[in-house]
PDB file of C-alpha atoms in Angstrom:
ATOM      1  CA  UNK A 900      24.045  -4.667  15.057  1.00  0.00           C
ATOM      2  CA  UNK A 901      20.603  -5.496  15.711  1.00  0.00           C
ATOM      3  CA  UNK A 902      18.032  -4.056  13.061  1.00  0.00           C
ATOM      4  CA  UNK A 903      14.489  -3.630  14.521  1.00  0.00           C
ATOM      5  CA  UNK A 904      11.729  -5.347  13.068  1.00  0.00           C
ATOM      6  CA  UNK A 905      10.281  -3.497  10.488  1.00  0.00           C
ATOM      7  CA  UNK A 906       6.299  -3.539  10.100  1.00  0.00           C
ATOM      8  CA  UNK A 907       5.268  -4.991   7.367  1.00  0.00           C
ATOM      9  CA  UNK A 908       3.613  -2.147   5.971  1.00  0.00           C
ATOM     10  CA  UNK A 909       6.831  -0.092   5.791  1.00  0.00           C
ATOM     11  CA  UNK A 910       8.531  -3.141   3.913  1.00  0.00           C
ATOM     12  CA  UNK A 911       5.966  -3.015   1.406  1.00  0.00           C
ATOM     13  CA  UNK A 912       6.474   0.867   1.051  1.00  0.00           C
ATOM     14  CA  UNK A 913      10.068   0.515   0.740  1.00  0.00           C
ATOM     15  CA  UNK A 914       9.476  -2.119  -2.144  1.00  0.00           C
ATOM     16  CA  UNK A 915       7.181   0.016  -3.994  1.00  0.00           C
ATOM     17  CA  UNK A 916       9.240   3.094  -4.083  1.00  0.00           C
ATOM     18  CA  UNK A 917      11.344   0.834  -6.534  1.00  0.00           C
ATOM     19  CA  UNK A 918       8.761   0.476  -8.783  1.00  0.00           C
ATOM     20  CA  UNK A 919       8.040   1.660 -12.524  1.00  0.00           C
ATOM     21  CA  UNK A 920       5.210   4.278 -12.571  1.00  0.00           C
ATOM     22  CA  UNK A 921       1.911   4.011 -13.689  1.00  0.00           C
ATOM     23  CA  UNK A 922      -1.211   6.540 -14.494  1.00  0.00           C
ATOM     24  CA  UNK A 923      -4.667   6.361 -12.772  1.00  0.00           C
ATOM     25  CA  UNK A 924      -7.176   7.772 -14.752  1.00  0.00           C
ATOM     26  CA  UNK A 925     -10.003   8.664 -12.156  1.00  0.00           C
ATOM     27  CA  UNK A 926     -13.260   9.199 -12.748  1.00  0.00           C
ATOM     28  CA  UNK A 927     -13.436  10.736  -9.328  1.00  0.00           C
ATOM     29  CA  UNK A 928     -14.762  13.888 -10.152  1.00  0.00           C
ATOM     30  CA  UNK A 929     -18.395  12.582 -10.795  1.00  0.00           C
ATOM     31  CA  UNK A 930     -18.514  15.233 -13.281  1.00  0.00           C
ATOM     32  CA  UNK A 931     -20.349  14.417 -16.404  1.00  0.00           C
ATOM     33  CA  UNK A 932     -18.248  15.345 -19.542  1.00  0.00           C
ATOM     34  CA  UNK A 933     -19.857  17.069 -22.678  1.00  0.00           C
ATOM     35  CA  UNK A 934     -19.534  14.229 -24.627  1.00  0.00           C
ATOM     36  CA  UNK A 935     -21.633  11.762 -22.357  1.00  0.00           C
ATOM     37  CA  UNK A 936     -25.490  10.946 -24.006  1.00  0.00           C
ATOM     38  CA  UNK A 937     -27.656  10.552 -21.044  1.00  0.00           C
ATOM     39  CA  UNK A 938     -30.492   8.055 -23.176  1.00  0.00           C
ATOM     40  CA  UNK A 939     -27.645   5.451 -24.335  1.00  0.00           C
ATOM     41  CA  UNK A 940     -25.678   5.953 -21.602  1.00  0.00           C
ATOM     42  CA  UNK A 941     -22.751   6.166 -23.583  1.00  0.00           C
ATOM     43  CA  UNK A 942     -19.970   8.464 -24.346  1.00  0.00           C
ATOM     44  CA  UNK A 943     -17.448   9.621 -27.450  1.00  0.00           C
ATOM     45  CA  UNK A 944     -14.093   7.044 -26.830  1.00  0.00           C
ATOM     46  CA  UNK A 945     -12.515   9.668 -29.218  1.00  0.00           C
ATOM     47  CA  UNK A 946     -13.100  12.245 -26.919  1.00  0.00           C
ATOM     48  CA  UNK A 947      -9.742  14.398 -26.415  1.00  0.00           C
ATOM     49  CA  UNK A 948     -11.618  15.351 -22.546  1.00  0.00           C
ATOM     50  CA  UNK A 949     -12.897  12.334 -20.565  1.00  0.00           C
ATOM     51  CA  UNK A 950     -10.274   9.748 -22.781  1.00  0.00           C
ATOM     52  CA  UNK A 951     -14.083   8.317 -23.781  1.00  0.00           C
ATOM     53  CA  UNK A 952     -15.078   7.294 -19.850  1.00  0.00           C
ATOM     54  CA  UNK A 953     -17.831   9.976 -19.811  1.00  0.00           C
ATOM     55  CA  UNK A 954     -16.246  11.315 -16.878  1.00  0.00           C
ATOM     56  CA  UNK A 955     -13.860  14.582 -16.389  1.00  0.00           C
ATOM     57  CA  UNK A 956     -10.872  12.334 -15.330  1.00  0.00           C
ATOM     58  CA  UNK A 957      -8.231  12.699 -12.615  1.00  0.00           C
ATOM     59  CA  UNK A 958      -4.790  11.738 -13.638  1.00  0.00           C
ATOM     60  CA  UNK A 959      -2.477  10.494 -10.846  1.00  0.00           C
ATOM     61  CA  UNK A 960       0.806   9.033 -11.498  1.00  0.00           C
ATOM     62  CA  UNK A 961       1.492   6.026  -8.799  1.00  0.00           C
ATOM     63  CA  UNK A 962       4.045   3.372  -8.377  1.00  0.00           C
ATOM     64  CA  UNK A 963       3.191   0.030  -9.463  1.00  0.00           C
ATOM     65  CA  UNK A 964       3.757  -3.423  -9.320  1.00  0.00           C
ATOM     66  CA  UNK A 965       2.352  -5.709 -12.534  1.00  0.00           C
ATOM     67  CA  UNK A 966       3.319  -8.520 -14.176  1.00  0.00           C
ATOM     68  CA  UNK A 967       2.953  -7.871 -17.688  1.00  0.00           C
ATOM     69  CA  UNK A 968       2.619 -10.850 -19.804  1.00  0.00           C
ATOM     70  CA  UNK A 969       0.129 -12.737 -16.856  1.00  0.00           C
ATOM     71  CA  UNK A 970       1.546 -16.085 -17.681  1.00  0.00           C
ATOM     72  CA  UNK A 971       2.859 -18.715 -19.932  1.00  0.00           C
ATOM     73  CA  UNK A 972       0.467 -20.274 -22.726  1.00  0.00           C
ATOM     74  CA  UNK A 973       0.620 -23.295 -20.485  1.00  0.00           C
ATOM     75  CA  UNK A 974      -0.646 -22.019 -17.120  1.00  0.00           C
ATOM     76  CA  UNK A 975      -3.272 -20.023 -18.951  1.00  0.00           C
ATOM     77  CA  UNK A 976      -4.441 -23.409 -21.129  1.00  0.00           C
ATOM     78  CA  UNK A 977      -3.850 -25.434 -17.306  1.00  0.00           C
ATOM     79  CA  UNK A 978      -6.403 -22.662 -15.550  1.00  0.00           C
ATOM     80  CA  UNK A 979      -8.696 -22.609 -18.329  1.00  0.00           C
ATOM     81  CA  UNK A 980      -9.092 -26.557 -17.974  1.00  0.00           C
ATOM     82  CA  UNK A 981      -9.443 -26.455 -14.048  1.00  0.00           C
ATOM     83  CA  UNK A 982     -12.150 -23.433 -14.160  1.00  0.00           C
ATOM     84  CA  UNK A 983     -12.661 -22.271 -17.635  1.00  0.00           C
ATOM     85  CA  UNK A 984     -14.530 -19.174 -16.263  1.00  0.00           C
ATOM     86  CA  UNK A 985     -11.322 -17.646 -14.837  1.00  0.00           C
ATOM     87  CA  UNK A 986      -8.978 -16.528 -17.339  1.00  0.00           C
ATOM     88  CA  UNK A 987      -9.746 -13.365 -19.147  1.00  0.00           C
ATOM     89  CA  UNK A 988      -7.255 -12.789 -22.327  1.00  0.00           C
ATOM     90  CA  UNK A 989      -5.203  -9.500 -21.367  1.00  0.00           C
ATOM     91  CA  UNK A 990      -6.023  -9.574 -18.054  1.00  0.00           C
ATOM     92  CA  UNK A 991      -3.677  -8.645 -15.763  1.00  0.00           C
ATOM     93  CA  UNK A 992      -2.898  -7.965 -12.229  1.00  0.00           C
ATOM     94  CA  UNK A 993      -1.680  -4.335 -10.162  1.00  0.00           C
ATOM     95  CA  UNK A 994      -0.366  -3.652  -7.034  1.00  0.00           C
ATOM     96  CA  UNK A 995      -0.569  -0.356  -5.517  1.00  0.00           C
ATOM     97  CA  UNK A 996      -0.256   1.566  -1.854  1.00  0.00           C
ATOM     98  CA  UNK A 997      -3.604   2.169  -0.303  1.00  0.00           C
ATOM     99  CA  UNK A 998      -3.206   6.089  -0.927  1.00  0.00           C
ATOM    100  CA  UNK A 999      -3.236   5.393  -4.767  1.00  0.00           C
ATOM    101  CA  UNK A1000      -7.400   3.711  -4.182  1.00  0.00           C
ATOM    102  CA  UNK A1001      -8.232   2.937  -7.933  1.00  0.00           C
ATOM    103  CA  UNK A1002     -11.638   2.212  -7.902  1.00  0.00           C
ATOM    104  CA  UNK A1003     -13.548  -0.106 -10.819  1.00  0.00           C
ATOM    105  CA  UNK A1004     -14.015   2.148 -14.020  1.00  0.00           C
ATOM    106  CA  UNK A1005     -10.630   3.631 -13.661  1.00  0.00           C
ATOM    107  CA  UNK A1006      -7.535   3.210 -16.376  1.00  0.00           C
ATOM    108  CA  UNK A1007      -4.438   2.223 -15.703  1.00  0.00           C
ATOM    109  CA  UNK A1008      -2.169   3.588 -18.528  1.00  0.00           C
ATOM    110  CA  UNK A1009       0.845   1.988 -18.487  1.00  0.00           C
ATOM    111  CA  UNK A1010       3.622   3.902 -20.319  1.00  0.00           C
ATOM    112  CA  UNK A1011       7.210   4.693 -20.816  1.00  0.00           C
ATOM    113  CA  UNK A1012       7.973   7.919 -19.143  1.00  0.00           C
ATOM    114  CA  UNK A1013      10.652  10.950 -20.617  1.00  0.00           C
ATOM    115  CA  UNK A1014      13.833  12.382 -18.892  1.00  0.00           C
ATOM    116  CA  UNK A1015      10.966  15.165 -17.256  1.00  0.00           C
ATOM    117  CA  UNK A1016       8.627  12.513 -16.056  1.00  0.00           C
ATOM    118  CA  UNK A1017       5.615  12.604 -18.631  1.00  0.00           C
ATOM    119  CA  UNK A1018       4.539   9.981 -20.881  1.00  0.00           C
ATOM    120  CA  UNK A1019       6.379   9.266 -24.349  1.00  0.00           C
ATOM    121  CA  UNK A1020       3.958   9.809 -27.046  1.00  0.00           C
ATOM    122  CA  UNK A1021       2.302   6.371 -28.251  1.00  0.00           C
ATOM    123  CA  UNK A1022       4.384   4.282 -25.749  1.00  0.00           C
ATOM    124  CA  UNK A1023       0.626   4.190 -23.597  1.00  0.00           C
ATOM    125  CA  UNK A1024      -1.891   0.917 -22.981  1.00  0.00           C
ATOM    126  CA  UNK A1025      -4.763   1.421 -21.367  1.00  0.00           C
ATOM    127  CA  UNK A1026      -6.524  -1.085 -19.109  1.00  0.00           C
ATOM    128  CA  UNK A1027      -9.580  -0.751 -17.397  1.00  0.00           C
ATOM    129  CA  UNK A1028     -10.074  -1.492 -13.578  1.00  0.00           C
ATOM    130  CA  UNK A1029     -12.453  -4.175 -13.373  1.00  0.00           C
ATOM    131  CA  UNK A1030     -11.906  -5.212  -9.645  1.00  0.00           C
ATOM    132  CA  UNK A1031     -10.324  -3.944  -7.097  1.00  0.00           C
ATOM    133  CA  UNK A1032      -9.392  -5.279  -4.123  1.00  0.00           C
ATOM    134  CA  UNK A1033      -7.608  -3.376  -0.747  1.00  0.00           C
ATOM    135  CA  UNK A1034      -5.630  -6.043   1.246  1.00  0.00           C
ATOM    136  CA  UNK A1035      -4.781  -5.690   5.215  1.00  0.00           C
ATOM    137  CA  UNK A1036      -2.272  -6.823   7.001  1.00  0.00           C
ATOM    138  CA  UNK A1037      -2.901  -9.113  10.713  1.00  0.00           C
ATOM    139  CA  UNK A1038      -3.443  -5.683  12.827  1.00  0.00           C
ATOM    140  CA  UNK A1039      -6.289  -4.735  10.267  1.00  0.00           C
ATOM    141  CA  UNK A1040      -3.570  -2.014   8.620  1.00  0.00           C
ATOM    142  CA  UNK A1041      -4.678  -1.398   4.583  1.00  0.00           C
ATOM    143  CA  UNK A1042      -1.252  -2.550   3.146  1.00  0.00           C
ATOM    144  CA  UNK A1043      -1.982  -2.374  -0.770  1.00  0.00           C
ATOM    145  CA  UNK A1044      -4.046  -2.937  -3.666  1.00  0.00           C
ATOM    146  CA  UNK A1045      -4.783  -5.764  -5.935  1.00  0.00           C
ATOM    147  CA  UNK A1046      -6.123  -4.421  -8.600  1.00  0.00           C
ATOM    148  CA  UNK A1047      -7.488  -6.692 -12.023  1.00  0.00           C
ATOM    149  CA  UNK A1048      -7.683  -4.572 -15.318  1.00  0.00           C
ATOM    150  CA  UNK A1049      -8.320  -5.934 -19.023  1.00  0.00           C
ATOM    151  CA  UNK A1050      -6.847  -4.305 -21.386  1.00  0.00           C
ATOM    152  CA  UNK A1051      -9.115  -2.047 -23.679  1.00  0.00           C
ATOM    153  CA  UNK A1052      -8.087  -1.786 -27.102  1.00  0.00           C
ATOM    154  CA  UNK A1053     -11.013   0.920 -28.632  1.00  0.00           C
ATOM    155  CA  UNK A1054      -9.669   3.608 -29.841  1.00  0.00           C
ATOM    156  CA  UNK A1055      -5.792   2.732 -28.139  1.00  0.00           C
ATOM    157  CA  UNK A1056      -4.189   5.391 -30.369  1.00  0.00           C
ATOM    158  CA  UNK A1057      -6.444   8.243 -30.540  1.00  0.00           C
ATOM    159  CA  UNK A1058      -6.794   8.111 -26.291  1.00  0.00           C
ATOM    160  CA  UNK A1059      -3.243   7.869 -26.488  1.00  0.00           C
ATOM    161  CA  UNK A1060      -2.595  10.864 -28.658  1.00  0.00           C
ATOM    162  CA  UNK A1061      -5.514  12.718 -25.922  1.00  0.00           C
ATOM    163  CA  UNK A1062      -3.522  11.667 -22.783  1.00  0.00           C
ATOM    164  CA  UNK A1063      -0.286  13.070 -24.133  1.00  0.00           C
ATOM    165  CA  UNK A1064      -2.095  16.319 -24.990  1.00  0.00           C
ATOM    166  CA  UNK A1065      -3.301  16.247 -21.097  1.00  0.00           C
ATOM    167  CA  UNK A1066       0.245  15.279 -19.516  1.00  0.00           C
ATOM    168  CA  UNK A1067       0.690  18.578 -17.860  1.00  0.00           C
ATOM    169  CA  UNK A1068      -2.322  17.717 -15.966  1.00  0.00           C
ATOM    170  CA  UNK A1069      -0.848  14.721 -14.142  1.00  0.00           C
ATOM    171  CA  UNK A1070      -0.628  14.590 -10.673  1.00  0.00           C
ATOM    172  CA  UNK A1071       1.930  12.848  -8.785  1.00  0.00           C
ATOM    173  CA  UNK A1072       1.224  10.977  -5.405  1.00  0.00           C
ATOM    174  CA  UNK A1073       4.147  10.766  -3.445  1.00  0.00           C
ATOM    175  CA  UNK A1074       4.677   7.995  -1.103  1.00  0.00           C
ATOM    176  CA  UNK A1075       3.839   8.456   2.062  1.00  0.00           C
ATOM    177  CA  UNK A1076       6.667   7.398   4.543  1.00  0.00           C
TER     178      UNK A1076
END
């Protein structure tokens, strides 16, 4: 039995719908939470509202693909030599569909998930979008995300303990088929 061709943008959605989830915390509202101060242009990263970004965040919960430990000592120590500007400790790279569009600023929250879904209390690490990139396929068809994100250690457990009071206000993207 012959199997038509599948486009490669359906291959890639059938991969991702095996895929752990992560959160997207968007600061796609462009709404300025209480907490921001407008002459140091800084906000409160203990803030139970914005998570600290300043923002009123979005929470979407997306399928993801990342490699969590980036590489081996040795790779790192062999890219480091070749172009010592490159390697960023805790960086690490994410792969999304084009609906989930994390933009720079964002936070990925990568977390263990209960039986109903939500995050599990503590289990969350928070990295912050620092490039992302959308990637097409030969017809010009957005195919996914490459996202970079460092991770972003200030305050870890209190933002933690904020997001878990705000799980009922995650959103879920479905896939698109």
């Amino acid at each position: 039995s012959h199997r038509p061709s599948m486009s490669l943008q359906q291959e890639v959605r059938n991969f991702f719908s095996t895929f752990p989830y992560v959160l997207i915390v968007k600061n796609n509202t462009k709404i300025r939470c209480y907490c921001y101060d407008a002459q140091t242009d800084s906000s409160d990263t203990k803030c139970p509202s914005c998570l600290g970004s300043g923002w009123i965040p979005t929470i979407e919960k997306h399928r993801c693909w990342h490699n969590t430990a980036i590489a081996g000592d040795t790779l790192t120590h062999l890219i480091s030599v070749l172009d010592p500007g490159a390697v960023v400790v805790d960086e690490r790279a994410f792969y999304f569909l084009p609906e989930a569009s994390p933009q720079t600023g964002d936070y990925i929250v990568v977390a263990d998930f209960d039986k109903n879904g939500l995050p599990r209390y503590r289990t969350q690490q928070f990295y912050k979008v620092n490039h992302s990139d959308l990637r097409f396929d030969d017809h010009g068809v957005s195919t996914f995300y490459k996202v970079s994100a460092k991770k972003d250690p200030v305050d870890a457990k209190i933002k933690s303990f904020n997001l878990y009071r705000m799980r009922n206000k995650i959103m879920i993207v479905p896939i698109l088929s």
